[in-house]
Structures are given as structure tokens and as C-alpha cells.
Short mmCIF file of the C-alpha atoms (twelve columns), coordinates in Angstrom:
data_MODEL
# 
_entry.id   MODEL 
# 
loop_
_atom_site.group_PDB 
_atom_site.id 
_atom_site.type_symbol 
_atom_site.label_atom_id 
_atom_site.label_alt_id 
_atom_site.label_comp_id 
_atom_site.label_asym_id 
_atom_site.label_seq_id 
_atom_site.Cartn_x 
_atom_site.Cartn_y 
_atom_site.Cartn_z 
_atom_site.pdbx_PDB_model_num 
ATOM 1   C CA . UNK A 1   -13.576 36.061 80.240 1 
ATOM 2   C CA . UNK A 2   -16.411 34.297 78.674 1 
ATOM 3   C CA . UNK A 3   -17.428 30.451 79.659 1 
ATOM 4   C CA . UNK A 4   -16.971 27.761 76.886 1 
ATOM 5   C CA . UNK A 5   -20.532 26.646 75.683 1 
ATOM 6   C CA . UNK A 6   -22.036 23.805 77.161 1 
ATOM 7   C CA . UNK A 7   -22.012 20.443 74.707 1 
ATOM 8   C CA . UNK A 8   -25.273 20.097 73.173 1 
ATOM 9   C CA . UNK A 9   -26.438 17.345 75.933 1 
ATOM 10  C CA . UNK A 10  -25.260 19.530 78.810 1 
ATOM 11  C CA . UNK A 11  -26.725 22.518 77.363 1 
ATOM 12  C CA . UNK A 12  -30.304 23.804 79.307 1 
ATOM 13  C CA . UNK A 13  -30.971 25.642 76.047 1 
ATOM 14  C CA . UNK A 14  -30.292 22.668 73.514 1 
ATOM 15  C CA . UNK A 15  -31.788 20.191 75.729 1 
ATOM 16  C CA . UNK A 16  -35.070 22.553 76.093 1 
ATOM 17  C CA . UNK A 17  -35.471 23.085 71.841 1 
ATOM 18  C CA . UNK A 18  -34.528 19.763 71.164 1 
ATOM 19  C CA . UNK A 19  -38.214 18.892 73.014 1 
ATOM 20  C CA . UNK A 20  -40.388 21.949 72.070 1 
ATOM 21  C CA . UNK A 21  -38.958 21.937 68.478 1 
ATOM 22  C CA . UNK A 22  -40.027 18.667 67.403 1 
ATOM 23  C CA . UNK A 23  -43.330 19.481 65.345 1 
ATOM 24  C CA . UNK A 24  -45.997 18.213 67.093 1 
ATOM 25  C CA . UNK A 25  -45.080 18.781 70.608 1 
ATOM 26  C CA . UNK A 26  -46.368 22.440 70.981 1 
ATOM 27  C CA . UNK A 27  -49.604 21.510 69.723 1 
ATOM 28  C CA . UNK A 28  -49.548 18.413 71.709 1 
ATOM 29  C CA . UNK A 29  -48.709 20.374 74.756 1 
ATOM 30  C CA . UNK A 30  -51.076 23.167 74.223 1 
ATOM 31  C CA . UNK A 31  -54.141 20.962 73.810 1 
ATOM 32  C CA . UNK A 32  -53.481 19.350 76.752 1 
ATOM 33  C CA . UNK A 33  -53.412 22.850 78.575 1 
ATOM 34  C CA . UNK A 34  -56.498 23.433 77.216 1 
ATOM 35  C CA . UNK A 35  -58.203 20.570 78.738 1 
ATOM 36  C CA . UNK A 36  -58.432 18.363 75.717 1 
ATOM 37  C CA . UNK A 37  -57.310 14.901 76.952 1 
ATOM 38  C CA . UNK A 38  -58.384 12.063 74.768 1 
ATOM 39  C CA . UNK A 39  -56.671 10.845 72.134 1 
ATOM 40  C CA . UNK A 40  -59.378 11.226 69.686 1 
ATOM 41  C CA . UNK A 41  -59.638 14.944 70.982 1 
ATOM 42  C CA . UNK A 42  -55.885 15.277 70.199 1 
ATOM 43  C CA . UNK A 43  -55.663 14.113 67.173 1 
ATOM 44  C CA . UNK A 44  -58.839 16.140 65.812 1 
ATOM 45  C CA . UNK A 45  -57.118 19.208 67.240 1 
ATOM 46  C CA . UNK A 46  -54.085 18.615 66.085 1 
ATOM 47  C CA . UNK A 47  -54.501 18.895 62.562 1 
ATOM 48  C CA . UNK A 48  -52.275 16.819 60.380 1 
ATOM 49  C CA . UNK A 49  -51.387 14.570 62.655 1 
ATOM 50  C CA . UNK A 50  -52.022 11.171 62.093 1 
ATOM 51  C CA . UNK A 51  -52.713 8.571  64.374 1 
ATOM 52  C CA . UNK A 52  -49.545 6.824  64.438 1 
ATOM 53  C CA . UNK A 53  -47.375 9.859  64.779 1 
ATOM 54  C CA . UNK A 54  -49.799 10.903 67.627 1 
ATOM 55  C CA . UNK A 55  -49.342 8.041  69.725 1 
ATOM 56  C CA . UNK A 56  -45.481 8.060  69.020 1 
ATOM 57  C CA . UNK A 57  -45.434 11.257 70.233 1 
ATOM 58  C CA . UNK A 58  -47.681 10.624 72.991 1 
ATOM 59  C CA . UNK A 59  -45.226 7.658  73.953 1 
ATOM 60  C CA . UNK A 60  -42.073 10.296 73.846 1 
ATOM 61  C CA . UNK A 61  -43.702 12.849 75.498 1 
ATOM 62  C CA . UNK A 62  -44.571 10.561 78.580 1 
ATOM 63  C CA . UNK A 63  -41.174 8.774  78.359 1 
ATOM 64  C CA . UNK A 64  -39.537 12.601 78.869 1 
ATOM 65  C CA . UNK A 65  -42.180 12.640 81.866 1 
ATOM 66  C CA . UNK A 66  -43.677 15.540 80.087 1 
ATOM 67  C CA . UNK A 67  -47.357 13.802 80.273 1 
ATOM 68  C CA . UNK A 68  -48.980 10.934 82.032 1 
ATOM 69  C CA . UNK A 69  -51.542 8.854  80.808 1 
ATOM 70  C CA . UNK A 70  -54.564 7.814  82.333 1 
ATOM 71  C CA . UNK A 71  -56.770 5.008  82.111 1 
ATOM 72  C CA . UNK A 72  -60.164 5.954  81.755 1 
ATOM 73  C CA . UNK A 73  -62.958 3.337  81.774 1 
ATOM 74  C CA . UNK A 74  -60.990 0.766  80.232 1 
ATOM 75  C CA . UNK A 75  -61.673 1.751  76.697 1 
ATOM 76  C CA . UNK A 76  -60.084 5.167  76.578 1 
ATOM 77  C CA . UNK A 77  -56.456 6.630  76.378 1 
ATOM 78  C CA . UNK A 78  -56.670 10.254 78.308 1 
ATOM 79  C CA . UNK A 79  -53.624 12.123 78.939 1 
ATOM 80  C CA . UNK A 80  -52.827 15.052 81.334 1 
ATOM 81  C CA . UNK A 81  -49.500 17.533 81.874 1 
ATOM 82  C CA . UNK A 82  -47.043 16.570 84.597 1 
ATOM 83  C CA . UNK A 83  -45.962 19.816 86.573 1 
ATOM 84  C CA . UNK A 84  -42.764 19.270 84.324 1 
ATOM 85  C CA . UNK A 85  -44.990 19.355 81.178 1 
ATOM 86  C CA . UNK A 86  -47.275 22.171 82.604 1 
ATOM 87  C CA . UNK A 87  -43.544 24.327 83.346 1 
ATOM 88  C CA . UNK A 88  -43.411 24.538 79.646 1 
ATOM 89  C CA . UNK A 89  -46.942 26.133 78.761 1 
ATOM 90  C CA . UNK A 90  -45.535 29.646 79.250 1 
ATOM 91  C CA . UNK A 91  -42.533 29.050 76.715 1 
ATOM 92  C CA . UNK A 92  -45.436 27.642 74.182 1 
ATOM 93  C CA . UNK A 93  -47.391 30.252 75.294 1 
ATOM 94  C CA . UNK A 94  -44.741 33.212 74.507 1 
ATOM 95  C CA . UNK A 95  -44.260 31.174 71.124 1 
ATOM 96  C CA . UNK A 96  -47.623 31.769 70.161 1 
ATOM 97  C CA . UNK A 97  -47.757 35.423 70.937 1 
ATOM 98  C CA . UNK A 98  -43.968 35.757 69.150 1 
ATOM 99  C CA . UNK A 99  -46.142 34.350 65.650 1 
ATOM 100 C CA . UNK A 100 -48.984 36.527 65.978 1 
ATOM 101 C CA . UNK A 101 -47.126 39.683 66.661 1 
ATOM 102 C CA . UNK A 102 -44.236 38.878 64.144 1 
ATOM 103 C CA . UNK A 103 -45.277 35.916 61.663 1 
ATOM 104 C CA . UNK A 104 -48.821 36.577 60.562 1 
ATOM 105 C CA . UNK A 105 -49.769 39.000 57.806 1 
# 
């Protein structure tokens, strides 16, 4: 006998794709693995982006407790993963290796 799905906000699965499917959040997420922490850094990586969508983003992503930012000098915005944030590299991680074995040409 097989369990009735889960409503979309009770479901681990749904809950889980409705962060890492927004656009930007992989890329987001991955930069900030990499080390890149600034904003400006972010948005250069992040190609496409622009500023305002960034910092929305940015917002979101901290509000989910996915990222933390840190003040920095006074005059600039650096972010860094929360171990909640930092649980999700290997899912964007398996993402990326899912496009390049089965997306690109």
C-alpha cells in the first residue's frame, strides 16, 4: 500500500526545488562556494543578473537562512553560506555534472 503524497508545503522534495529552482539561486549558491563574497563579485559572476534582482535574491536567500551577510568595513556587502546553505552545494554540484554529461553538445 503506497503513502498519499505529501501537499506541496509538506513535501521535502517540493519544498527543496521550490529554492534551488528559482533561476539565480544555483549560481548564487555556487559562487559563494567558490569563495566569491562581495556583491560586486556576485553580480560580475553571475552573468545576467542585474543588480536589483541580485540583492532581492540575496535578501531571500538570507531570509530562508540559506546565507548570512557580513559587514565588512562599513562600505561593503559580503556574504557567506550558512551550514544550511553549504548542505545544498552537493545537490548544485550533481546539477552541474547532470548538464555536462547530458545537456551540452
Amino acid at each position: 500500500m503506497h503513502a498519499l503524497p505529501l501537499p506541496p508545503e509538506r513535501c521535502p522534495l517540493a519544498r527543496t526545488a521550490a529554492i534551488l529552482c528559482d533561476r539565480w539561486t544555483p549560481l548564487i549558491l555556487r559562487d559563494l562556494a567558490r569563495g566569491l563574497d562581495r556583491f560586486s563579485q556576485l553580480e560580475r559572476s553571475v552573468r545576467g543578473i542585474s543588480p536589483r534582482t541580485l540583492s532581492t535574491r540575496l535578501k531571500q536567500l538570507e531570509a530562508a537562512g540559506l546565507i548570512r551577510r557580513i559587514e565588512s568595513n562599513g562600505s561593503h556587502r559580503c556574504y557567506g553560506l550558512t551550514p544550511r546553505g553549504e548542505a545544498l552545494i552537493p545537490l548544485i554540484r550533481a546539477m552541474r555534472d547532470y548538464g555536462r554529461t547530458w545537456l551540452t553538445h
